[in-house]
Amino acid sequence: MFESSPFYQSALGQLLSVIPHTSLEPGVVERLRVPKRIITVSVPVRMDSGDTRMFMGIRVQHSLTAGPGKGGLRFAPTVDTGEVVALAMLMSWKCALLGLPFSGAKGGINCDPSAMSIGEQERLTRRFTAEILPFIGPTVDVMAPDMGTNEQTMAWIFDTYSIVTGSNCAQIVTGKPLETYGTLGRRAATGMGVVYTIEEAARRINLKLNGATAVVQGFGNVGSVTCEQLALRGVTVKGVADVSGHYFRDKGFDVKALMEYLKSNRTLAGFPGIDADKVSVDDFFTQPVDIVVPAAMEHQVTGKIARNLKCRLVAEAANGPCTTDADMVLREAHKDIFLIPDILCNAGGVVVSYFEWVQGIQMFFWSAEEVDNKLQQMIRRAFILTHGHATARGVDMRTGALALAVEKVGKEKAKRGLFP
Ligand code: NAD
């Protein structure tokens, strides 16, 4: 049933479109099209009201060839199997492109965390962990935060897994708080990675960041750090957005003030003067700015929006933010726009997750500087590799990135062979 999901179809379409750019045998391609495992569990939760509610939890392991599954766990009302399968597939390519010893996985629970108390979220997380326990493990599948989940969620999973298995297992999840074997630099890692790839791209199109302008959709973990880091580099952030709406202010936003406001408010709504800045999604993305960063969720940039973009650079901080239509427009009609594809742009999070996993195995922890230096090395190297490959083959950045990644995963499968 996941096959009918538009998000899965666009992920599959991307995979199939790059096969001619690889040397993979048809049998290997067959194995890459579908996930290895889809685990669906019913999660009963005692709500604060005393009622019991059932939630649907999903974990998908797209592949287990390159190492343990790795991928986030999201809590959102939009979660369905097709979405999780597509995201797990993207994780396979992301891990491969970055050269990490992980395979792609993803998970989600269909729920609305904003309408749940902390206690309800904790019971949901712990019971979900118990339900999928036979299918996860530090060498099997390692979860991390994603939309609607955070460090606290990971601490609950770590604690539940350790209690049930009877052994302290720090490397069962990444994105944990520092107090429970987290790593320095994980919280900001994805946004930092986004900005490092923007720096690399800007250099190649002769765009000076100091004095440039941007709009960033999403002001959560990824979007807020991206805004903060862009502002630090002299970029005027003219557009910000969250679930409460899309806002455009020609003179730019004070990003620090927005971050301060969100410490005591759930959304951007109500920030002084912001109501007057409200615009439609289409108007938000199509303002004349240098950099457009979708950092909220999938399929936000439609074909219509893509055709009307006036920017020089699109940085896909979210996973799958462009529809298939938009992708086509960017590849064919808007070759003038430099696209940083999601599997490269937002890979900073999984890179630092990898560092956290390594530190957890060794029980030997690194300084913030060490984490950032290694992150920069890996992400800039992946950018250079992708750009070089795309330029040499005369293809766009997404095709270049996917071709490299798919070839790597496919070759690993081919070398390991087909059992029995
Ligand atoms: P988050 O939950 O911290 O933040 C999401 C933000 O998007 C919030 O500000 C929310 O209000 C906003 N948003 C949600 N729906 C929206 C809509 N329809 N219009 C405008 N804004 C909307 O999530 P996050 O961790 O920042 O993840 C954002 C994206 O980045 C997701 O696609 C996620 O898969 C991807 N990603 C996250 C990480 C990570 O480390 N957190 C790593 C790689 C990729």
Tab-separated table of C-alpha atoms and ligand atoms in Angstrom:
chain	number	residue	atom	x	y	z
A	1	MET	CA	0.000	0.000	0.000
A	2	PHE	CA	3.004	2.292	0.389
A	3	GLU	CA	3.377	2.137	-3.413
A	4	SER	CA	0.500	4.596	-3.929
A	5	SER	CA	2.108	7.298	-1.775
A	6	PRO	CA	3.127	10.349	-3.866
A	7	PHE	CA	6.219	10.802	-1.701
A	8	TYR	CA	7.300	7.178	-2.248
A	9	GLN	CA	6.572	7.537	-5.968
A	10	SER	CA	8.784	10.612	-6.194
A	11	ALA	CA	11.593	8.857	-4.254
A	12	LEU	CA	11.254	5.828	-6.539
A	13	GLY	CA	11.188	8.097	-9.594
A	14	GLN	CA	14.443	9.700	-8.450
A	15	LEU	CA	16.038	6.283	-7.973
A	16	LEU	CA	14.974	5.005	-11.396
A	17	SER	CA	16.001	8.224	-13.122
A	18	VAL	CA	19.629	7.829	-12.042
A	19	ILE	CA	20.019	4.130	-12.873
A	20	PRO	CA	21.225	4.967	-16.431
A	21	HIS	CA	24.021	6.954	-14.758
A	22	THR	CA	25.183	3.864	-12.819
A	23	SER	CA	26.617	0.486	-13.766
A	24	LEU	CA	24.152	-1.514	-11.655
A	25	GLU	CA	22.630	-4.829	-12.757
A	26	PRO	CA	18.786	-5.008	-12.984
A	27	GLY	CA	18.651	-7.570	-10.145
A	28	VAL	CA	20.335	-5.140	-7.777
A	29	VAL	CA	18.007	-2.324	-8.837
A	30	GLU	CA	15.035	-4.590	-8.057
A	31	ARG	CA	16.323	-4.930	-4.493
A	32	LEU	CA	16.783	-1.165	-4.073
A	33	ARG	CA	13.239	-0.256	-5.159
A	34	VAL	CA	11.522	-1.623	-2.067
A	35	PRO	CA	12.353	-1.546	1.642
A	36	LYS	CA	13.854	-4.552	3.378
A	37	ARG	CA	11.505	-4.304	6.361
A	38	ILE	CA	8.362	-2.394	7.250
A	39	ILE	CA	7.458	-2.792	10.901
A	40	THR	CA	4.052	-1.452	11.928
A	41	VAL	CA	2.988	-1.516	15.553
A	42	SER	CA	-0.077	-0.419	17.459
A	43	VAL	CA	0.949	1.640	20.447
A	44	PRO	CA	-1.558	1.879	23.294
A	45	VAL	CA	-1.137	4.953	25.490
A	46	ARG	CA	-2.882	5.914	28.704
A	47	MET	CA	-3.810	9.575	28.165
A	48	ASP	CA	-3.941	12.143	30.971
A	49	SER	CA	-7.747	11.954	30.843
A	50	GLY	CA	-7.578	8.284	31.857
A	51	ASP	CA	-8.685	7.103	28.390
A	52	THR	CA	-6.578	4.686	26.372
A	53	ARG	CA	-5.721	5.723	22.823
A	54	MET	CA	-4.099	3.677	20.084
A	55	PHE	CA	-1.391	5.208	17.886
A	56	MET	CA	0.186	3.743	14.751
A	57	GLY	CA	3.977	3.480	14.900
A	58	ILE	CA	6.125	2.617	11.903
A	59	ARG	CA	9.782	1.748	11.445
A	60	VAL	CA	11.129	1.111	7.966
A	61	GLN	CA	14.568	-0.265	7.154
A	62	HIS	CA	15.195	0.383	3.498
A	63	SER	CA	18.402	-1.618	3.499
A	64	LEU	CA	20.734	-3.247	6.002
A	65	THR	CA	23.641	-3.824	3.649
A	66	ALA	CA	26.056	-1.057	4.558
A	67	GLY	CA	25.657	-1.289	8.329
A	68	PRO	CA	22.909	-0.756	10.897
A	69	GLY	CA	19.834	1.164	9.825
A	70	LYS	CA	20.061	4.874	10.610
A	71	GLY	CA	17.352	7.468	10.472
A	72	GLY	CA	15.086	9.761	12.412
A	73	LEU	CA	11.851	9.164	14.241
A	74	ARG	CA	9.132	11.729	13.566
A	75	PHE	CA	5.939	12.490	15.434
A	76	ALA	CA	3.398	14.146	13.132
A	77	PRO	CA	-0.253	13.781	12.119
A	78	THR	CA	0.874	13.316	8.504
A	79	VAL	CA	2.953	10.175	9.175
A	80	ASP	CA	2.012	7.231	6.965
A	81	THR	CA	3.810	4.178	5.622
A	82	GLY	CA	4.524	5.681	2.195
A	83	GLU	CA	6.136	8.761	3.714
A	84	VAL	CA	8.328	6.671	6.028
A	85	VAL	CA	9.368	4.297	3.223
A	86	ALA	CA	10.367	7.262	1.046
A	87	LEU	CA	12.344	8.868	3.870
A	88	ALA	CA	14.109	5.567	4.665
A	89	MET	CA	15.166	5.312	1.019
A	90	LEU	CA	16.529	8.867	1.100
A	91	MET	CA	18.519	7.928	4.220
A	92	SER	CA	20.193	5.066	2.322
A	93	TRP	CA	21.429	7.508	-0.306
A	94	LYS	CA	22.430	10.112	2.285
A	95	CYS	CA	24.523	7.682	4.346
A	96	ALA	CA	26.160	6.353	1.179
A	97	LEU	CA	26.953	9.810	-0.211
A	98	LEU	CA	28.622	10.777	3.050
A	99	GLY	CA	30.515	7.467	3.249
A	100	LEU	CA	28.944	6.441	6.576
A	101	PRO	CA	28.798	2.783	7.680
A	102	PHE	CA	24.989	2.917	7.940
A	103	SER	CA	21.995	1.852	5.875
A	104	GLY	CA	18.820	3.889	5.461
A	105	ALA	CA	15.944	3.669	7.933
A	106	LYS	CA	13.192	5.951	9.214
A	107	GLY	CA	10.359	5.858	11.684
A	108	GLY	CA	7.286	7.741	12.666
A	109	ILE	CA	4.248	7.766	14.874
A	110	ASN	CA	1.016	9.220	13.588
A	111	CYS	CA	0.167	11.692	16.346
A	112	ASP	CA	-0.007	15.411	17.041
A	113	PRO	CA	2.675	16.093	19.660
A	114	SER	CA	1.523	19.713	20.018
A	115	ALA	CA	-1.780	18.399	21.405
A	116	MET	CA	-0.138	15.958	23.842
A	117	SER	CA	1.292	16.577	27.297
A	118	ILE	CA	4.922	15.698	28.052
A	119	GLY	CA	3.732	12.716	30.083
A	120	GLU	CA	1.654	11.409	27.168
A	121	GLN	CA	4.606	11.850	24.802
A	122	GLU	CA	6.876	9.975	27.200
A	123	ARG	CA	4.462	7.032	27.537
A	124	LEU	CA	4.017	6.957	23.756
A	125	THR	CA	7.778	6.924	23.164
A	126	ARG	CA	8.526	4.263	25.769
A	127	ARG	CA	5.760	1.922	24.613
A	128	PHE	CA	6.763	2.366	20.948
A	129	THR	CA	10.353	1.476	21.891
A	130	ALA	CA	9.161	-1.656	23.659
A	131	GLU	CA	6.999	-2.657	20.668
A	132	ILE	CA	9.832	-2.385	18.125
A	133	LEU	CA	12.590	-3.603	20.435
A	134	PRO	CA	13.203	-6.890	18.542
A	135	PHE	CA	13.983	-4.873	15.407
A	136	ILE	CA	16.343	-2.215	16.756
A	137	GLY	CA	19.783	-2.323	18.355
A	138	PRO	CA	23.160	-0.581	18.180
A	139	THR	CA	24.231	-2.859	15.304
A	140	VAL	CA	20.711	-3.295	13.871
A	141	ASP	CA	18.938	0.062	13.663
A	142	VAL	CA	19.766	3.334	15.408
A	143	MET	CA	17.123	6.083	15.666
A	144	ALA	CA	17.577	9.867	15.953
A	145	PRO	CA	15.303	12.924	16.302
A	146	ASP	CA	13.284	14.295	13.409
A	147	MET	CA	10.165	16.451	13.109
A	148	GLY	CA	8.258	16.571	16.383
A	149	THR	CA	10.878	14.663	18.387
A	150	ASN	CA	13.945	15.907	20.216
A	151	GLU	CA	16.775	15.052	22.642
A	152	GLN	CA	14.315	14.204	25.378
A	153	THR	CA	12.572	11.660	23.138
A	154	MET	CA	15.949	10.017	22.476
A	155	ALA	CA	16.765	9.931	26.212
A	156	TRP	CA	13.486	8.052	26.845
A	157	ILE	CA	14.314	5.526	24.101
A	158	PHE	CA	17.836	5.038	25.471
A	159	ASP	CA	16.470	4.553	28.974
A	160	THR	CA	13.676	2.160	27.935
A	161	TYR	CA	15.978	0.045	25.768
A	162	SER	CA	18.616	-0.128	28.518
A	163	ILE	CA	16.068	-1.098	31.201
A	164	VAL	CA	14.371	-3.782	29.098
A	165	THR	CA	17.624	-5.344	27.820
A	166	GLY	CA	19.315	-4.996	31.199
A	167	SER	CA	22.410	-3.305	29.847
A	168	ASN	CA	23.381	0.328	29.442
A	169	CYS	CA	23.374	0.974	25.713
A	170	ALA	CA	24.294	4.557	24.838
A	171	GLN	CA	24.671	3.804	21.147
A	172	ILE	CA	21.058	2.642	20.670
A	173	VAL	CA	20.026	6.172	19.603
A	174	THR	CA	21.744	9.397	18.622
A	175	GLY	CA	20.702	12.979	19.208
A	176	LYS	CA	20.660	12.336	22.967
A	177	PRO	CA	21.097	15.086	25.589
A	178	LEU	CA	24.669	15.761	26.714
A	179	GLU	CA	23.784	14.418	30.183
A	180	THR	CA	23.096	10.984	28.672
A	181	TYR	CA	26.045	10.372	26.342
A	182	GLY	CA	25.004	12.895	23.688
A	183	THR	CA	27.669	14.575	21.616
A	184	LEU	CA	28.634	18.195	21.532
A	185	GLY	CA	27.441	19.784	18.300
A	186	ARG	CA	24.540	17.399	17.500
A	187	ARG	CA	21.703	19.840	18.162
A	188	ALA	CA	23.022	22.360	15.632
A	189	ALA	CA	24.611	19.836	13.264
A	190	THR	CA	21.985	19.752	10.511
A	191	GLY	CA	21.680	23.543	10.293
A	192	MET	CA	25.477	23.919	10.400
A	193	GLY	CA	25.785	21.398	7.564
A	194	VAL	CA	23.142	23.278	5.553
A	195	VAL	CA	25.155	26.468	5.875
A	196	TYR	CA	28.478	24.774	5.011
A	197	THR	CA	26.922	23.476	1.790
A	198	ILE	CA	25.477	26.947	1.087
A	199	GLU	CA	28.989	28.380	1.507
A	200	GLU	CA	30.369	25.854	-0.984
A	201	ALA	CA	27.591	26.540	-3.499
A	202	ALA	CA	27.820	30.322	-3.096
A	203	ARG	CA	31.520	30.192	-3.905
A	204	ARG	CA	30.767	28.350	-7.145
A	205	ILE	CA	28.166	30.878	-8.321
A	206	ASN	CA	30.121	33.917	-7.117
A	207	LEU	CA	27.517	34.843	-4.545
A	208	LYS	CA	28.892	36.790	-1.596
A	209	LEU	CA	27.038	35.730	1.535
A	210	ASN	CA	27.804	38.987	3.274
A	211	GLY	CA	25.038	41.193	1.882
A	212	ALA	CA	22.973	38.350	0.379
A	213	THR	CA	19.279	37.768	1.185
A	214	ALA	CA	17.314	34.634	2.071
A	215	VAL	CA	13.963	33.123	2.987
A	216	VAL	CA	13.870	30.059	5.236
A	217	GLN	CA	10.699	27.966	5.623
A	218	GLY	CA	10.566	26.257	9.037
A	219	PHE	CA	11.938	27.612	12.296
A	220	GLY	CA	12.526	24.367	14.171
A	221	ASN	CA	15.791	22.587	14.832
A	222	VAL	CA	17.086	22.901	11.269
A	223	GLY	CA	15.484	26.178	10.184
A	224	SER	CA	16.370	28.210	13.270
A	225	VAL	CA	20.061	27.210	13.216
A	226	THR	CA	20.192	27.879	9.468
A	227	CYS	CA	18.714	31.371	9.998
A	228	GLU	CA	21.101	32.049	12.868
A	229	GLN	CA	24.179	30.918	10.931
A	230	LEU	CA	23.170	32.772	7.759
A	231	ALA	CA	22.680	35.958	9.771
A	232	LEU	CA	26.118	35.486	11.350
A	233	ARG	CA	27.575	35.433	7.832
A	234	GLY	CA	25.905	38.724	6.907
A	235	VAL	CA	22.841	37.303	5.134
A	236	THR	CA	19.615	39.259	5.639
A	237	VAL	CA	16.898	36.751	6.495
A	238	LYS	CA	13.861	38.376	4.882
A	239	GLY	CA	11.462	35.467	5.251
A	240	VAL	CA	10.720	33.061	8.091
A	241	ALA	CA	7.895	30.562	8.510
A	242	ASP	CA	6.449	27.944	10.793
A	243	VAL	CA	3.105	26.196	11.280
A	244	SER	CA	1.543	29.529	12.207
A	245	GLY	CA	2.276	31.020	8.771
A	246	HIS	CA	4.771	32.445	6.307
A	247	TYR	CA	6.184	35.909	6.995
A	248	PHE	CA	8.162	38.273	4.757
A	249	ARG	CA	9.774	41.499	5.954
A	250	ASP	CA	11.758	43.384	3.335
A	251	LYS	CA	14.167	44.950	5.847
A	252	GLY	CA	14.844	41.500	7.311
A	253	PHE	CA	14.152	39.794	10.633
A	254	ASP	CA	16.169	39.988	13.812
A	255	VAL	CA	16.868	36.244	14.046
A	256	LYS	CA	18.193	36.430	17.603
A	257	ALA	CA	14.990	38.134	18.750
A	258	LEU	CA	12.883	35.451	17.024
A	259	MET	CA	14.851	32.702	18.771
A	260	GLU	CA	14.458	34.452	22.092
A	261	TYR	CA	10.699	34.797	21.465
A	262	LEU	CA	10.375	31.068	20.768
A	263	LYS	CA	11.869	30.195	24.156
A	264	SER	CA	8.574	31.176	25.744
A	265	ASN	CA	6.162	30.878	22.792
A	266	ARG	CA	5.275	27.801	20.761
A	267	THR	CA	5.117	29.530	17.365
A	268	LEU	CA	6.192	32.726	15.614
A	269	ALA	CA	2.625	34.080	15.737
A	270	GLY	CA	2.432	37.077	18.039
A	271	PHE	CA	6.060	38.166	17.554
A	272	PRO	CA	5.918	42.000	17.532
A	273	GLY	CA	4.705	43.234	14.162
A	274	ILE	CA	4.842	39.835	12.483
A	275	ASP	CA	1.126	39.565	11.712
A	276	ALA	CA	1.479	42.386	9.173
A	277	ASP	CA	4.200	40.386	7.371
A	278	LYS	CA	2.012	37.359	6.657
A	279	VAL	CA	2.121	36.127	3.041
A	280	SER	CA	0.981	33.006	1.183
A	281	VAL	CA	3.378	30.051	0.761
A	282	ASP	CA	3.672	30.829	-2.957
A	283	ASP	CA	4.519	34.491	-2.331
A	284	PHE	CA	6.987	33.505	0.366
A	285	PHE	CA	9.119	31.287	-1.854
A	286	THR	CA	8.951	33.485	-4.928
A	287	GLN	CA	10.254	36.719	-3.410
A	288	PRO	CA	13.354	38.147	-5.120
A	289	VAL	CA	16.013	36.850	-2.705
A	290	ASP	CA	19.352	35.131	-3.338
A	291	ILE	CA	18.811	31.994	-1.262
A	292	VAL	CA	15.680	29.907	-0.691
A	293	VAL	CA	15.808	27.311	2.088
A	294	PRO	CA	12.857	24.952	2.558
A	295	ALA	CA	13.534	23.606	6.073
A	296	ALA	CA	10.103	22.439	7.214
A	297	MET	CA	8.780	19.319	5.516
A	298	GLU	CA	8.398	17.468	2.229
A	299	HIS	CA	6.665	18.629	-0.959
A	300	GLN	CA	6.489	22.336	-0.098
A	301	VAL	CA	7.987	23.602	-3.350
A	302	THR	CA	5.495	22.786	-6.097
A	303	GLY	CA	5.999	23.016	-9.853
A	304	LYS	CA	4.152	26.348	-9.886
A	305	ILE	CA	6.377	27.773	-7.166
A	306	ALA	CA	9.517	26.426	-8.853
A	307	ARG	CA	8.602	28.124	-12.147
A	308	ASN	CA	8.283	31.463	-10.335
A	309	LEU	CA	11.417	31.283	-8.209
A	310	LYS	CA	13.625	34.357	-8.458
A	311	CYS	CA	16.564	33.143	-6.390
A	312	ARG	CA	20.040	31.951	-7.347
A	313	LEU	CA	20.306	29.104	-4.884
A	314	VAL	CA	17.886	26.548	-3.398
A	315	ALA	CA	19.201	24.675	-0.383
A	316	GLU	CA	17.045	21.637	0.445
A	317	ALA	CA	17.374	21.601	4.223
A	318	ALA	CA	14.184	19.545	4.608
A	319	ASN	CA	13.871	16.024	3.260
A	320	GLY	CA	12.156	15.886	-0.123
A	321	PRO	CA	10.913	19.511	-0.100
A	322	CYS	CA	10.446	19.639	-3.892
A	323	THR	CA	7.644	17.783	-5.654
A	324	THR	CA	8.530	15.719	-8.742
A	325	ASP	CA	7.147	18.591	-10.817
A	326	ALA	CA	9.309	21.159	-9.084
A	327	ASP	CA	12.302	18.897	-9.483
A	328	MET	CA	11.708	18.741	-13.227
A	329	VAL	CA	11.361	22.529	-13.453
A	330	LEU	CA	14.607	23.057	-11.550
A	331	ARG	CA	16.405	20.519	-13.731
A	332	GLU	CA	15.151	21.801	-17.062
A	333	ALA	CA	13.626	25.299	-17.042
A	334	HIS	CA	15.624	26.759	-14.158
A	335	LYS	CA	19.168	25.579	-14.794
A	336	ASP	CA	20.203	29.066	-13.665
A	337	ILE	CA	19.317	28.114	-10.065
A	338	PHE	CA	21.939	26.123	-8.177
A	339	LEU	CA	20.235	23.308	-6.253
A	340	ILE	CA	21.823	21.687	-3.205
A	341	PRO	CA	19.934	18.367	-2.996
A	342	ASP	CA	18.557	17.210	0.339
A	343	ILE	CA	20.756	14.134	0.699
A	344	LEU	CA	23.752	16.450	0.685
A	345	CYS	CA	22.328	19.671	2.138
A	346	ASN	CA	20.890	18.243	5.375
A	347	ALA	CA	23.412	15.441	5.908
A	348	GLY	CA	25.133	17.282	8.781
A	349	GLY	CA	22.720	15.691	11.250
A	350	VAL	CA	23.468	12.118	10.300
A	351	VAL	CA	27.201	12.847	10.134
A	352	VAL	CA	27.254	14.063	13.727
A	353	SER	CA	24.909	11.213	14.676
A	354	TYR	CA	27.614	8.919	13.336
A	355	PHE	CA	30.167	10.728	15.532
A	356	GLU	CA	27.853	10.261	18.525
A	357	TRP	CA	27.467	6.539	17.792
A	358	VAL	CA	31.265	6.124	17.546
A	359	GLN	CA	31.778	8.031	20.810
A	360	GLY	CA	29.096	5.898	22.491
A	361	ILE	CA	30.796	2.671	21.407
A	362	GLN	CA	34.184	3.888	22.626
A	363	MET	CA	32.901	5.799	25.695
A	364	PHE	CA	35.419	8.435	24.685
A	365	PHE	CA	34.057	11.905	24.010
A	366	TRP	CA	35.249	14.619	21.652
A	367	SER	CA	35.487	18.408	22.006
A	368	ALA	CA	33.043	20.696	20.176
A	369	GLU	CA	35.895	21.861	17.966
A	370	GLU	CA	36.800	18.294	17.007
A	371	VAL	CA	33.160	17.545	16.106
A	372	ASP	CA	32.821	20.695	14.001
A	373	ASN	CA	36.154	20.174	12.202
A	374	LYS	CA	35.265	16.604	11.300
A	375	LEU	CA	31.732	17.639	10.246
A	376	GLN	CA	33.098	20.321	7.958
A	377	GLN	CA	35.632	17.915	6.486
A	378	MET	CA	33.010	15.284	5.671
A	379	ILE	CA	30.305	17.586	4.369
A	380	ARG	CA	32.607	19.760	2.270
A	381	ARG	CA	34.253	16.631	0.850
A	382	ALA	CA	30.839	15.216	-0.117
A	383	PHE	CA	29.937	18.532	-1.753
A	384	ILE	CA	33.183	18.597	-3.764
A	385	LEU	CA	32.693	14.955	-4.782
A	386	THR	CA	29.101	15.573	-5.890
A	387	HIS	CA	29.868	18.792	-7.716
A	388	GLY	CA	32.839	17.185	-9.454
A	389	HIS	CA	30.798	14.146	-10.483
A	390	ALA	CA	27.855	16.253	-11.710
A	391	THR	CA	30.122	18.600	-13.674
A	392	ALA	CA	32.128	15.757	-15.244
A	393	ARG	CA	28.920	13.951	-16.325
A	394	GLY	CA	27.092	17.111	-17.374
A	395	VAL	CA	24.188	16.416	-15.014
A	396	ASP	CA	22.473	18.446	-12.293
A	397	MET	CA	23.521	18.252	-8.645
A	398	ARG	CA	20.655	15.970	-7.572
A	399	THR	CA	21.376	13.465	-10.321
A	400	GLY	CA	25.084	13.609	-9.492
A	401	ALA	CA	24.512	13.042	-5.777
A	402	LEU	CA	21.976	10.249	-6.277
A	403	ALA	CA	24.045	8.499	-8.939
A	404	LEU	CA	27.082	8.381	-6.638
A	405	ALA	CA	25.030	7.186	-3.678
A	406	VAL	CA	22.896	4.612	-5.503
A	407	GLU	CA	25.958	3.171	-7.211
A	408	LYS	CA	27.671	2.758	-3.837
A	409	VAL	CA	24.726	1.001	-2.160
A	410	GLY	CA	24.150	-1.154	-5.244
A	411	LYS	CA	27.782	-2.203	-5.439
A	412	GLU	CA	27.771	-3.125	-1.745
A	413	LYS	CA	24.737	-5.343	-2.378
A	414	ALA	CA	26.319	-6.912	-5.446
A	415	LYS	CA	29.594	-7.667	-3.622
A	416	ARG	CA	27.863	-9.182	-0.611
A	417	GLY	CA	25.792	-11.302	-2.998
A	418	LEU	CA	22.286	-12.663	-2.705
A	419	PHE	CA	21.611	-15.140	0.113
A	420	PRO	CA	21.075	-18.112	-0.261
B	1	NAD	P1	11.152	20.580	13.744
B	1	NAD	O1	9.942	19.850	14.164
B	1	NAD	O2	12.167	20.962	14.761
B	1	NAD	O3	10.742	21.911	12.957
B	1	NAD	C1	9.872	21.923	11.862
B	1	NAD	C2	9.529	23.388	11.571
B	1	NAD	O4	8.713	23.451	10.408
B	1	NAD	C3	8.728	24.047	12.690
B	1	NAD	O5	9.092	25.404	12.801
B	1	NAD	C4	7.295	23.926	12.180
B	1	NAD	O6	6.438	24.883	12.763
B	1	NAD	C5	7.529	24.169	10.712
B	1	NAD	N1	6.453	23.690	9.844
B	1	NAD	C6	5.797	22.511	9.911
B	1	NAD	N2	4.868	22.450	8.957
B	1	NAD	C7	4.937	23.610	8.275
B	1	NAD	C8	4.245	24.144	7.167
B	1	NAD	N3	3.255	23.467	6.575
B	1	NAD	N4	4.596	25.376	6.715
B	1	NAD	C9	5.588	26.065	7.306
B	1	NAD	N5	6.286	25.613	8.358
B	1	NAD	C10	5.964	24.410	8.832
B	1	NAD	O7	11.800	19.686	12.583
B	1	NAD	P2	13.312	19.713	12.078
B	1	NAD	O8	14.068	18.698	12.848
B	1	NAD	O9	13.784	21.116	12.004
B	1	NAD	O10	13.131	19.109	10.603
B	1	NAD	C11	12.770	19.922	9.512
B	1	NAD	C12	13.055	19.166	8.212
B	1	NAD	O11	14.437	18.823	8.166
B	1	NAD	C13	12.303	17.836	8.040
B	1	NAD	O12	12.061	17.622	6.671
B	1	NAD	C14	13.311	16.807	8.531
B	1	NAD	O13	13.067	15.518	7.990
B	1	NAD	C15	14.587	17.408	7.995
B	1	NAD	N6	15.815	16.964	8.681
B	1	NAD	C16	15.977	17.155	10.021
B	1	NAD	C17	17.165	16.735	10.612
B	1	NAD	C18	17.439	16.982	12.075
B	1	NAD	O14	18.572	16.703	12.514
B	1	NAD	N7	16.500	17.496	12.850
B	1	NAD	C19	18.160	16.122	9.835
B	1	NAD	C20	17.957	15.964	8.468
B	1	NAD	C21	16.775	16.398	7.888
